[in-house]
């Protein structure tokens, strides 16, 4: 068995200082992803710094009508929060579409955002994987890749990676333009969530733009009145306890049959939650009809480069976008 240290700090700044001094260390939230990866030998931190009781476990109102979600808020509590259910139903639905009741009770907001890909080559240390072991290759490219990405992949070279990001919650937060509050060795900074997760580029080992030692302290949701009519839809192989093949988070503002504004993000299709900006652009000012929704989905998916076994994700994403937009625009 591999030994590691478990540390607790008195406050968030002390936790950041502890981790910054340990090149091979990690924060511990609910542990529902990190501890699994440690058991598999995929994650091998020398020290765990427990932050579950250090950051806020409260959801609070912001003066502008938005919400501040502490990084330690359990996923179950966030999904049940009355303000989230009324003002941002897409977020509550995304949370309830993920994991199980027991896991949602334990999992934290910060940890959910930073959970790692479920690519089976990544979690099997006997297989090649550029994300786990840079330069070893990508087993999924020529192997089993039915669940893998169709957008934004790196398809060759030492950076090859076609993994998808697993968090349902993150897809809803991207659609809602959330802002991630971070505390690091150099102080605080605010990261728009669209800039938190990365495409593989030439270094798939980095999932996010966070630096070592940076702690997520909270997520802020700006006000978005039309998000009261938002929706999360998830297509998966089993009705529960399964990650998304494709998912859609959508909110639409329709007046007199015309799309005034729209927020659209996709999950299960890329290395990061995919904000569908091309589709959004195609929709603003257009009639709120099935034809417009289908044209917008096609415009977004024109960039897709499906592989041997995951071409089905293109029509699946198209149909899911159209159905979800029809539902929220009704
Ligand atoms: C069987 C199973 C099914 C699942 N199904 C789904 C699903 O369908 N959809 C879905 O979205 N999720 C699913 N999950 C994943 C689950 O949602 C995540 O495991 C959970 O959200 C991770 O939260 P945690 O607090 O336990 O994170 P941890 O495991 O504690 O940490 C995860 C990562 O975040 C880092 N971290 C934790 N907190 C902070 C912080 N405050 N600041 C900086 N870094 C931090 C850790 O260092 C680690 O790298 C499933 C999990 C399991 C086991
Ligand atoms: S897709 Fe990415 S995570 Fe999966 S084997 Fe390839 S490099 Fe590793």
mmCIF file of C-alpha atoms and ligand atoms in Angstrom:
data_model
loop_
_atom_site.group_PDB
_atom_site.id
_atom_site.type_symbol
_atom_site.label_atom_id
_atom_site.label_comp_id
_atom_site.label_asym_id
_atom_site.label_seq_id
_atom_site.Cartn_x
_atom_site.Cartn_y
_atom_site.Cartn_z
ATOM 1 C CA UNK A 1 0.000 0.000 0.000
ATOM 2 C CA UNK A 2 1.195 3.483 -0.861
ATOM 3 C CA UNK A 3 1.435 5.829 2.132
ATOM 4 C CA UNK A 4 0.165 9.409 2.169
ATOM 5 C CA UNK A 5 -0.411 12.109 4.788
ATOM 6 C CA UNK A 6 -3.771 13.554 5.742
ATOM 7 C CA UNK A 7 -3.739 17.230 6.836
ATOM 8 C CA UNK A 8 -6.286 19.689 8.161
ATOM 9 C CA UNK A 9 -5.770 23.452 8.271
ATOM 10 C CA UNK A 10 -7.349 26.172 10.426
ATOM 11 C CA UNK A 11 -8.533 28.303 7.519
ATOM 12 C CA UNK A 12 -8.545 28.386 3.683
ATOM 13 C CA UNK A 13 -5.334 30.460 3.451
ATOM 14 C CA UNK A 14 -3.482 27.931 5.624
ATOM 15 C CA UNK A 15 -4.801 25.081 3.446
ATOM 16 C CA UNK A 16 -3.542 26.858 0.327
ATOM 17 C CA UNK A 17 -0.122 27.412 1.923
ATOM 18 C CA UNK A 18 0.049 23.741 2.968
ATOM 19 C CA UNK A 19 -0.704 22.462 -0.517
ATOM 20 C CA UNK A 20 1.481 25.022 -2.302
ATOM 21 C CA UNK A 21 4.437 23.634 -0.330
ATOM 22 C CA UNK A 22 3.702 20.064 -1.476
ATOM 23 C CA UNK A 23 4.296 19.443 -5.195
ATOM 24 C CA UNK A 24 2.515 16.080 -4.971
ATOM 25 C CA UNK A 25 -0.576 16.907 -2.990
ATOM 26 C CA UNK A 26 -4.302 17.493 -3.502
ATOM 27 C CA UNK A 27 -7.245 19.080 -1.757
ATOM 28 C CA UNK A 28 -9.855 16.652 -0.504
ATOM 29 C CA UNK A 29 -13.543 17.546 -0.874
ATOM 30 C CA UNK A 30 -16.069 14.730 -0.468
ATOM 31 C CA UNK A 31 -13.476 12.268 -1.749
ATOM 32 C CA UNK A 32 -15.975 10.492 -4.025
ATOM 33 C CA UNK A 33 -13.728 10.866 -7.069
ATOM 34 C CA UNK A 34 -10.231 11.446 -5.679
ATOM 35 C CA UNK A 35 -10.250 8.518 -3.240
ATOM 36 C CA UNK A 36 -11.482 6.174 -6.005
ATOM 37 C CA UNK A 37 -8.603 7.316 -8.219
ATOM 38 C CA UNK A 38 -6.132 6.772 -5.366
ATOM 39 C CA UNK A 39 -7.406 3.218 -4.850
ATOM 40 C CA UNK A 40 -6.854 2.547 -8.555
ATOM 41 C CA UNK A 41 -3.326 3.993 -8.468
ATOM 42 C CA UNK A 42 -4.314 6.727 -10.948
ATOM 43 C CA UNK A 43 -3.872 9.565 -8.419
ATOM 44 C CA UNK A 44 -0.833 9.281 -6.135
ATOM 45 C CA UNK A 45 -0.721 12.388 -3.888
ATOM 46 C CA UNK A 46 1.771 12.375 -1.012
ATOM 47 C CA UNK A 47 -0.542 14.567 1.037
ATOM 48 C CA UNK A 48 -4.281 15.251 1.158
ATOM 49 C CA UNK A 49 -5.400 18.614 2.540
ATOM 50 C CA UNK A 50 -9.004 18.294 3.691
ATOM 51 C CA UNK A 51 -11.027 21.385 2.716
ATOM 52 C CA UNK A 52 -14.553 20.062 3.199
ATOM 53 C CA UNK A 53 -15.073 21.979 6.444
ATOM 54 C CA UNK A 54 -12.981 25.017 5.442
ATOM 55 C CA UNK A 55 -15.032 26.578 2.665
ATOM 56 C CA UNK A 56 -18.655 27.695 3.001
ATOM 57 C CA UNK A 57 -21.434 25.087 2.861
ATOM 58 C CA UNK A 58 -24.087 27.810 2.383
ATOM 59 C CA UNK A 59 -25.970 29.206 -0.605
ATOM 60 C CA UNK A 60 -26.437 32.960 -0.149
ATOM 61 C CA UNK A 61 -28.268 35.684 -2.073
ATOM 62 C CA UNK A 62 -26.201 38.311 -3.900
ATOM 63 C CA UNK A 63 -27.521 41.898 -3.923
ATOM 64 C CA UNK A 64 -28.039 41.822 -7.733
ATOM 65 C CA UNK A 65 -30.338 38.777 -7.610
ATOM 66 C CA UNK A 66 -27.628 36.211 -8.215
ATOM 67 C CA UNK A 67 -26.466 33.457 -5.848
ATOM 68 C CA UNK A 68 -23.166 32.601 -4.169
ATOM 69 C CA UNK A 69 -22.602 28.884 -3.684
ATOM 70 C CA UNK A 70 -19.928 27.884 -1.171
ATOM 71 C CA UNK A 71 -17.463 25.289 -2.476
ATOM 72 C CA UNK A 72 -18.439 22.846 0.278
ATOM 73 C CA UNK A 73 -22.195 22.918 -0.453
ATOM 74 C CA UNK A 74 -23.143 19.251 -0.950
ATOM 75 C CA UNK A 75 -24.583 18.492 -4.398
ATOM 76 C CA UNK A 76 -27.817 17.248 -2.770
ATOM 77 C CA UNK A 77 -28.320 20.505 -0.830
ATOM 78 C CA UNK A 78 -27.658 22.614 -3.919
ATOM 79 C CA UNK A 79 -30.200 20.650 -5.966
ATOM 80 C CA UNK A 80 -32.778 21.054 -3.192
ATOM 81 C CA UNK A 81 -32.241 24.784 -2.605
ATOM 82 C CA UNK A 82 -35.536 26.606 -3.285
ATOM 83 C CA UNK A 83 -33.813 29.591 -4.941
ATOM 84 C CA UNK A 84 -31.864 27.321 -7.284
ATOM 85 C CA UNK A 85 -34.996 25.341 -8.184
ATOM 86 C CA UNK A 86 -36.996 28.501 -8.901
ATOM 87 C CA UNK A 87 -34.402 30.792 -10.500
ATOM 88 C CA UNK A 88 -31.998 28.285 -12.096
ATOM 89 C CA UNK A 89 -33.886 24.979 -12.536
ATOM 90 C CA UNK A 90 -31.346 23.826 -15.136
ATOM 91 C CA UNK A 91 -28.771 23.594 -12.335
ATOM 92 C CA UNK A 92 -30.993 21.582 -9.986
ATOM 93 C CA UNK A 93 -31.937 19.229 -12.836
ATOM 94 C CA UNK A 94 -28.284 18.742 -13.861
ATOM 95 C CA UNK A 95 -27.325 17.825 -10.301
ATOM 96 C CA UNK A 96 -30.199 15.377 -9.940
ATOM 97 C CA UNK A 97 -29.236 13.759 -13.262
ATOM 98 C CA UNK A 98 -25.809 12.892 -11.840
ATOM 99 C CA UNK A 99 -24.525 10.116 -9.564
ATOM 100 C CA UNK A 100 -26.787 8.729 -6.778
ATOM 101 C CA UNK A 101 -28.470 10.153 -3.685
ATOM 102 C CA UNK A 102 -25.687 8.883 -1.415
ATOM 103 C CA UNK A 103 -22.960 10.353 -3.631
ATOM 104 C CA UNK A 104 -24.761 13.696 -3.936
ATOM 105 C CA UNK A 105 -24.964 13.906 -0.136
ATOM 106 C CA UNK A 106 -21.200 13.569 0.110
ATOM 107 C CA UNK A 107 -19.932 15.302 -3.063
ATOM 108 C CA UNK A 108 -19.092 19.009 -2.890
ATOM 109 C CA UNK A 109 -19.563 21.828 -5.394
ATOM 110 C CA UNK A 110 -15.794 22.393 -5.748
ATOM 111 C CA UNK A 111 -15.003 18.690 -6.113
ATOM 112 C CA UNK A 112 -17.779 18.136 -8.649
ATOM 113 C CA UNK A 113 -16.272 20.788 -10.941
ATOM 114 C CA UNK A 114 -12.823 19.191 -10.733
ATOM 115 C CA UNK A 115 -13.762 15.512 -11.033
ATOM 116 C CA UNK A 116 -11.747 13.716 -13.691
ATOM 117 C CA UNK A 117 -12.721 12.020 -16.928
ATOM 118 C CA UNK A 118 -14.330 8.573 -16.861
ATOM 119 C CA UNK A 119 -12.305 7.407 -19.893
ATOM 120 C CA UNK A 120 -11.616 3.759 -19.009
ATOM 121 C CA UNK A 121 -8.053 3.954 -20.383
ATOM 122 C CA UNK A 122 -7.378 6.787 -17.947
ATOM 123 C CA UNK A 123 -8.593 4.763 -14.969
ATOM 124 C CA UNK A 124 -6.739 1.557 -15.983
ATOM 125 C CA UNK A 125 -3.048 2.033 -15.166
ATOM 126 C CA UNK A 126 -2.053 -0.870 -17.449
ATOM 127 C CA UNK A 127 -3.250 1.053 -20.563
ATOM 128 C CA UNK A 128 -1.602 3.912 -22.464
ATOM 129 C CA UNK A 129 -3.070 7.316 -21.663
ATOM 130 C CA UNK A 130 -1.587 10.750 -22.397
ATOM 131 C CA UNK A 131 -3.700 12.323 -19.661
ATOM 132 C CA UNK A 132 -2.458 9.994 -16.905
ATOM 133 C CA UNK A 133 1.064 9.478 -18.273
ATOM 134 C CA UNK A 134 2.044 12.152 -20.807
ATOM 135 C CA UNK A 135 3.651 10.712 -23.932
ATOM 136 C CA UNK A 136 2.379 7.142 -23.404
ATOM 137 C CA UNK A 137 -0.250 7.417 -26.174
ATOM 138 C CA UNK A 138 -4.034 7.420 -26.264
ATOM 139 C CA UNK A 139 -5.561 3.963 -25.959
ATOM 140 C CA UNK A 140 -9.033 5.229 -26.799
ATOM 141 C CA UNK A 141 -8.164 6.591 -30.252
ATOM 142 C CA UNK A 142 -8.006 3.146 -31.881
ATOM 143 C CA UNK A 143 -9.770 1.356 -29.024
ATOM 144 C CA UNK A 144 -13.171 1.641 -27.389
ATOM 145 C CA UNK A 145 -14.328 5.231 -27.874
ATOM 146 C CA UNK A 146 -18.101 5.080 -28.124
ATOM 147 C CA UNK A 147 -18.418 7.492 -25.167
ATOM 148 C CA UNK A 148 -15.705 9.891 -26.305
ATOM 149 C CA UNK A 149 -15.542 13.422 -27.699
ATOM 150 C CA UNK A 150 -16.767 14.664 -31.058
ATOM 151 C CA UNK A 151 -15.696 18.311 -30.652
ATOM 152 C CA UNK A 152 -12.379 19.979 -29.825
ATOM 153 C CA UNK A 153 -10.299 16.774 -29.579
ATOM 154 C CA UNK A 154 -6.575 16.432 -30.218
ATOM 155 C CA UNK A 155 -6.407 13.550 -32.653
ATOM 156 C CA UNK A 156 -2.685 12.939 -33.077
ATOM 157 C CA UNK A 157 0.747 13.519 -31.608
ATOM 158 C CA UNK A 158 1.877 13.310 -27.981
ATOM 159 C CA UNK A 159 -1.119 15.448 -26.921
ATOM 160 C CA UNK A 160 -3.732 13.132 -28.437
ATOM 161 C CA UNK A 161 -6.821 12.902 -26.230
ATOM 162 C CA UNK A 162 -10.500 12.396 -27.011
ATOM 163 C CA UNK A 163 -11.807 12.258 -23.431
ATOM 164 C CA UNK A 164 -15.014 13.955 -22.319
ATOM 165 C CA UNK A 165 -15.560 16.023 -19.209
ATOM 166 C CA UNK A 166 -17.922 14.147 -16.861
ATOM 167 C CA UNK A 167 -19.664 16.759 -14.682
ATOM 168 C CA UNK A 168 -23.344 17.450 -15.374
ATOM 169 C CA UNK A 169 -23.341 20.381 -12.954
ATOM 170 C CA UNK A 170 -20.519 22.082 -14.870
ATOM 171 C CA UNK A 171 -22.544 22.041 -18.102
ATOM 172 C CA UNK A 172 -25.407 23.909 -16.410
ATOM 173 C CA UNK A 173 -22.971 26.369 -14.790
ATOM 174 C CA UNK A 174 -21.363 27.095 -18.175
ATOM 175 C CA UNK A 175 -24.778 27.878 -19.663
ATOM 176 C CA UNK A 176 -25.443 30.187 -16.711
ATOM 177 C CA UNK A 177 -22.135 32.116 -17.067
ATOM 178 C CA UNK A 178 -21.073 31.226 -13.525
ATOM 179 C CA UNK A 179 -17.914 32.723 -12.052
ATOM 180 C CA UNK A 180 -15.521 30.577 -10.003
ATOM 181 C CA UNK A 181 -13.949 32.279 -6.980
ATOM 182 C CA UNK A 182 -10.438 31.003 -6.362
ATOM 183 C CA UNK A 183 -7.952 31.497 -3.528
ATOM 184 C CA UNK A 184 -4.316 30.776 -4.364
ATOM 185 C CA UNK A 185 -0.810 31.386 -3.066
ATOM 186 C CA UNK A 186 -0.900 34.832 -4.777
ATOM 187 C CA UNK A 187 -4.339 35.751 -3.424
ATOM 188 C CA UNK A 188 -7.877 35.718 -4.799
ATOM 189 C CA UNK A 189 -9.034 35.716 -8.398
ATOM 190 C CA UNK A 190 -12.318 35.238 -10.234
ATOM 191 C CA UNK A 191 -12.394 32.825 -13.187
ATOM 192 C CA UNK A 192 -15.328 32.862 -15.646
ATOM 193 C CA UNK A 193 -16.355 29.227 -15.786
ATOM 194 C CA UNK A 194 -15.902 29.109 -19.563
ATOM 195 C CA UNK A 195 -12.193 29.664 -18.858
ATOM 196 C CA UNK A 196 -11.894 27.049 -16.098
ATOM 197 C CA UNK A 197 -11.857 23.812 -18.111
ATOM 198 C CA UNK A 198 -9.461 23.228 -21.034
ATOM 199 C CA UNK A 199 -9.487 21.485 -24.377
ATOM 200 C CA UNK A 200 -6.653 18.915 -24.504
ATOM 201 C CA UNK A 201 -4.488 21.061 -26.806
ATOM 202 C CA UNK A 202 -0.957 19.646 -26.599
ATOM 203 C CA UNK A 203 -1.242 18.776 -22.879
ATOM 204 C CA UNK A 204 -4.281 16.659 -21.941
ATOM 205 C CA UNK A 205 -2.847 16.026 -18.465
ATOM 206 C CA UNK A 206 -4.205 19.487 -17.512
ATOM 207 C CA UNK A 207 -7.985 19.472 -17.204
ATOM 208 C CA UNK A 208 -8.282 23.065 -16.017
ATOM 209 C CA UNK A 209 -6.501 26.413 -15.937
ATOM 210 C CA UNK A 210 -6.143 26.276 -12.138
ATOM 211 C CA UNK A 211 -2.585 26.441 -10.813
ATOM 212 C CA UNK A 212 -1.202 24.080 -8.197
ATOM 213 C CA UNK A 213 -2.395 25.128 -4.735
ATOM 214 C CA UNK A 214 -5.438 27.084 -5.948
ATOM 215 C CA UNK A 215 -8.567 26.413 -3.927
ATOM 216 C CA UNK A 216 -12.099 26.919 -5.241
ATOM 217 C CA UNK A 217 -13.867 28.858 -2.499
ATOM 218 C CA UNK A 218 -17.245 29.582 -4.132
ATOM 219 C CA UNK A 219 -19.225 29.780 -7.358
ATOM 220 C CA UNK A 220 -21.216 32.896 -8.182
ATOM 221 C CA UNK A 221 -24.279 32.816 -10.407
ATOM 222 C CA UNK A 222 -25.115 36.178 -12.005
ATOM 223 C CA UNK A 223 -28.822 37.024 -12.251
ATOM 224 C CA UNK A 224 -30.504 35.674 -15.413
ATOM 225 C CA UNK A 225 -34.277 36.152 -15.116
ATOM 226 C CA UNK A 226 -35.121 34.022 -18.165
ATOM 227 C CA UNK A 227 -33.240 31.086 -16.615
ATOM 228 C CA UNK A 228 -36.415 30.506 -14.594
ATOM 229 C CA UNK A 229 -37.502 28.650 -17.751
ATOM 230 C CA UNK A 230 -34.378 26.570 -18.221
ATOM 231 C CA UNK A 231 -33.918 22.836 -18.684
ATOM 232 C CA UNK A 232 -31.246 20.103 -18.486
ATOM 233 C CA UNK A 233 -31.660 16.980 -20.584
ATOM 234 C CA UNK A 234 -29.266 14.041 -20.466
ATOM 235 C CA UNK A 235 -29.078 11.034 -22.802
ATOM 236 C CA UNK A 236 -27.323 8.015 -21.253
ATOM 237 C CA UNK A 237 -27.188 4.253 -21.562
ATOM 238 C CA UNK A 238 -29.067 3.609 -18.290
ATOM 239 C CA UNK A 239 -31.849 5.647 -16.709
ATOM 240 C CA UNK A 240 -29.735 6.430 -13.655
ATOM 241 C CA UNK A 241 -26.204 6.132 -12.320
ATOM 242 C CA UNK A 242 -24.598 6.712 -15.722
ATOM 243 C CA UNK A 243 -22.564 9.528 -17.244
ATOM 244 C CA UNK A 244 -23.903 11.503 -20.210
ATOM 245 C CA UNK A 245 -23.530 10.307 -23.775
ATOM 246 C CA UNK A 246 -24.779 13.779 -24.641
ATOM 247 C CA UNK A 247 -26.448 16.374 -22.434
ATOM 248 C CA UNK A 248 -27.943 19.809 -23.059
ATOM 249 C CA UNK A 249 -28.428 22.796 -20.753
ATOM 250 C CA UNK A 250 -30.699 25.459 -22.241
ATOM 251 C CA UNK A 251 -32.423 28.691 -21.279
ATOM 252 C CA UNK A 252 -34.329 30.810 -23.803
ATOM 253 C CA UNK A 253 -35.913 34.251 -23.701
ATOM 254 C CA UNK A 254 -38.733 34.368 -26.271
ATOM 255 C CA UNK A 255 -40.906 37.442 -26.989
ATOM 256 C CA UNK A 256 -43.575 37.560 -29.698
ATOM 257 C CA UNK A 257 -42.369 34.255 -31.094
ATOM 258 C CA UNK A 258 -38.787 35.506 -31.554
ATOM 259 C CA UNK A 259 -35.661 34.410 -29.643
ATOM 260 C CA UNK A 260 -34.399 37.504 -27.802
ATOM 261 C CA UNK A 261 -31.642 35.705 -25.924
ATOM 262 C CA UNK A 262 -30.470 32.155 -25.338
ATOM 263 C CA UNK A 263 -27.931 30.154 -23.324
ATOM 264 C CA UNK A 264 -26.914 26.719 -24.585
ATOM 265 C CA UNK A 265 -24.242 24.275 -23.436
ATOM 266 C CA UNK A 266 -23.530 20.623 -24.237
ATOM 267 C CA UNK A 267 -22.048 17.844 -22.121
ATOM 268 C CA UNK A 268 -20.532 14.479 -23.112
ATOM 269 C CA UNK A 269 -19.176 15.862 -26.386
ATOM 270 C CA UNK A 270 -15.822 17.461 -25.531
ATOM 271 C CA UNK A 271 -12.895 17.654 -23.104
ATOM 272 C CA UNK A 272 -14.696 20.534 -21.418
ATOM 273 C CA UNK A 273 -18.346 21.546 -21.005
ATOM 274 C CA UNK A 274 -19.142 22.923 -24.472
ATOM 275 C CA UNK A 275 -20.726 26.366 -24.669
ATOM 276 C CA UNK A 276 -22.632 26.339 -27.961
ATOM 277 C CA UNK A 277 -21.879 29.927 -28.979
ATOM 278 C CA UNK A 278 -22.320 29.280 -32.722
ATOM 279 C CA UNK A 279 -25.843 27.968 -32.125
ATOM 280 C CA UNK A 280 -26.610 30.857 -29.775
ATOM 281 C CA UNK A 281 -25.508 33.383 -32.425
ATOM 282 C CA UNK A 282 -27.613 31.623 -35.054
ATOM 283 C CA UNK A 283 -30.676 31.803 -32.808
ATOM 284 C CA UNK A 284 -30.741 35.399 -31.547
ATOM 285 C CA UNK A 285 -33.410 37.324 -33.439
ATOM 286 C CA UNK A 286 -34.752 34.204 -35.178
ATOM 287 C CA UNK A 287 -38.271 32.752 -34.890
ATOM 288 C CA UNK A 288 -38.573 30.302 -31.982
ATOM 289 C CA UNK A 289 -39.430 27.370 -34.245
ATOM 290 C CA UNK A 290 -38.246 23.810 -34.685
ATOM 291 C CA UNK A 291 -36.640 24.825 -38.009
ATOM 292 C CA UNK A 292 -34.554 27.585 -36.366
ATOM 293 C CA UNK A 293 -33.532 25.267 -33.518
ATOM 294 C CA UNK A 294 -32.468 22.525 -35.950
ATOM 295 C CA UNK A 295 -30.491 25.010 -38.095
ATOM 296 C CA UNK A 296 -28.728 26.336 -34.993
ATOM 297 C CA UNK A 297 -27.844 22.805 -33.820
ATOM 298 C CA UNK A 298 -26.513 21.959 -37.295
ATOM 299 C CA UNK A 299 -24.380 25.118 -37.300
ATOM 300 C CA UNK A 300 -22.845 24.167 -33.958
ATOM 301 C CA UNK A 301 -22.254 20.534 -34.906
ATOM 302 C CA UNK A 302 -20.694 21.363 -38.285
ATOM 303 C CA UNK A 303 -17.375 21.430 -36.412
ATOM 304 C CA UNK A 304 -17.810 17.865 -35.103
ATOM 305 C CA UNK A 305 -15.202 15.252 -36.047
ATOM 306 C CA UNK A 306 -16.723 11.967 -34.895
ATOM 307 C CA UNK A 307 -14.616 8.808 -34.781
ATOM 308 C CA UNK A 308 -15.299 5.224 -35.884
ATOM 309 C CA UNK A 309 -17.751 4.405 -33.074
ATOM 310 C CA UNK A 310 -19.227 7.669 -31.821
ATOM 311 C CA UNK A 311 -20.798 9.198 -34.930
ATOM 312 C CA UNK A 312 -24.212 8.557 -33.335
ATOM 313 C CA UNK A 313 -23.489 11.454 -30.955
ATOM 314 C CA UNK A 314 -23.956 14.001 -33.767
ATOM 315 C CA UNK A 315 -27.657 13.278 -34.476
ATOM 316 C CA UNK A 316 -28.190 12.552 -30.769
ATOM 317 C CA UNK A 317 -26.884 16.017 -29.855
ATOM 318 C CA UNK A 318 -28.897 17.632 -32.659
ATOM 319 C CA UNK A 319 -32.144 16.006 -31.551
ATOM 320 C CA UNK A 320 -31.500 16.720 -27.874
ATOM 321 C CA UNK A 321 -30.809 20.405 -28.593
ATOM 322 C CA UNK A 322 -33.981 20.754 -30.668
ATOM 323 C CA UNK A 323 -36.199 18.980 -28.130
ATOM 324 C CA UNK A 324 -34.779 20.893 -25.187
ATOM 325 C CA UNK A 325 -35.142 24.276 -26.920
ATOM 326 C CA UNK A 326 -38.717 23.424 -27.962
ATOM 327 C CA UNK A 327 -39.497 22.567 -24.374
ATOM 328 C CA UNK A 328 -38.111 25.778 -22.840
ATOM 329 C CA UNK A 329 -39.446 28.039 -25.598
ATOM 330 C CA UNK A 330 -42.991 26.694 -25.273
HETATM 331 C C1 LIG B 1 -20.657 5.654 -9.350
HETATM 332 C C2 LIG B 1 -20.549 7.124 -9.634
HETATM 333 C C3 LIG B 1 -21.414 7.712 -10.560
HETATM 334 C C4 LIG B 1 -21.330 9.072 -10.828
HETATM 335 N N1 LIG B 1 -22.176 9.635 -11.766
HETATM 336 C C5 LIG B 1 -22.048 10.966 -12.055
HETATM 337 C C6 LIG B 1 -22.832 11.580 -13.071
HETATM 338 O O1 LIG B 1 -23.664 10.941 -13.722
HETATM 339 N N2 LIG B 1 -22.660 12.902 -13.297
HETATM 340 C C7 LIG B 1 -21.754 13.646 -12.604
HETATM 341 O O2 LIG B 1 -21.649 14.848 -12.865
HETATM 342 N N3 LIG B 1 -20.979 13.089 -11.665
HETATM 343 C C8 LIG B 1 -21.099 11.778 -11.382
HETATM 344 N N4 LIG B 1 -20.280 11.211 -10.441
HETATM 345 C C9 LIG B 1 -19.164 11.989 -9.914
HETATM 346 C C10 LIG B 1 -19.469 12.725 -8.658
HETATM 347 O O3 LIG B 1 -20.375 13.762 -8.958
HETATM 348 C C11 LIG B 1 -18.119 13.295 -8.218
HETATM 349 O O4 LIG B 1 -17.348 12.212 -7.728
HETATM 350 C C12 LIG B 1 -18.240 14.344 -7.141
HETATM 351 O O5 LIG B 1 -19.031 15.429 -7.569
HETATM 352 C C13 LIG B 1 -16.856 14.854 -6.743
HETATM 353 O O6 LIG B 1 -17.010 15.705 -5.620
HETATM 354 P P1 LIG B 1 -16.136 15.469 -4.309
HETATM 355 O O7 LIG B 1 -16.413 16.615 -3.415
HETATM 356 O O8 LIG B 1 -16.332 14.106 -3.742
HETATM 357 O O9 LIG B 1 -14.683 15.610 -4.951
HETATM 358 P P2 LIG B 1 -13.301 14.947 -4.499
HETATM 359 O O10 LIG B 1 -13.258 13.526 -4.930
HETATM 360 O O11 LIG B 1 -13.006 15.244 -3.074
HETATM 361 O O12 LIG B 1 -12.299 15.827 -5.379
HETATM 362 C C14 LIG B 1 -12.326 15.833 -6.791
HETATM 363 C C15 LIG B 1 -11.193 16.755 -7.272
HETATM 364 O O13 LIG B 1 -11.457 18.094 -6.868
HETATM 365 C C16 LIG B 1 -10.384 18.616 -6.087
HETATM 366 N N5 LIG B 1 -11.029 19.497 -5.109
HETATM 367 C C17 LIG B 1 -12.044 19.172 -4.263
HETATM 368 N N6 LIG B 1 -12.494 20.279 -3.642
HETATM 369 C C18 LIG B 1 -11.745 21.326 -4.106
HETATM 370 C C19 LIG B 1 -11.728 22.736 -3.879
HETATM 371 N N7 LIG B 1 -12.599 23.321 -3.051
HETATM 372 N N8 LIG B 1 -10.821 23.495 -4.538
HETATM 373 C C20 LIG B 1 -9.943 22.935 -5.400
HETATM 374 N N9 LIG B 1 -9.901 21.606 -5.646
HETATM 375 C C21 LIG B 1 -10.805 20.825 -5.033
HETATM 376 C C22 LIG B 1 -9.678 17.407 -5.505
HETATM 377 O O14 LIG B 1 -8.328 17.676 -5.223
HETATM 378 C C23 LIG B 1 -9.842 16.417 -6.645
HETATM 379 O O15 LIG B 1 -8.858 16.657 -7.625
HETATM 380 C C24 LIG B 1 -20.361 9.850 -10.140
HETATM 381 C C25 LIG B 1 -19.504 9.280 -9.190
HETATM 382 C C26 LIG B 1 -19.586 7.927 -8.948
HETATM 383 C C27 LIG B 1 -18.638 7.320 -7.941
HETATM 384 S S1 LIG B 2 -8.905 9.809 -24.433
HETATM 385 FE FE1 LIG B 2 -7.559 11.024 -23.112
HETATM 386 S S2 LIG B 2 -7.993 10.134 -21.105
HETATM 387 FE FE2 LIG B 2 -8.665 8.613 -22.615
HETATM 388 S S3 LIG B 2 -6.882 7.287 -23.112
HETATM 389 FE FE3 LIG B 2 -6.836 8.946 -24.555
HETATM 390 S S4 LIG B 2 -5.456 10.404 -23.563
HETATM 391 FE FE4 LIG B 2 -6.175 9.080 -21.954
#
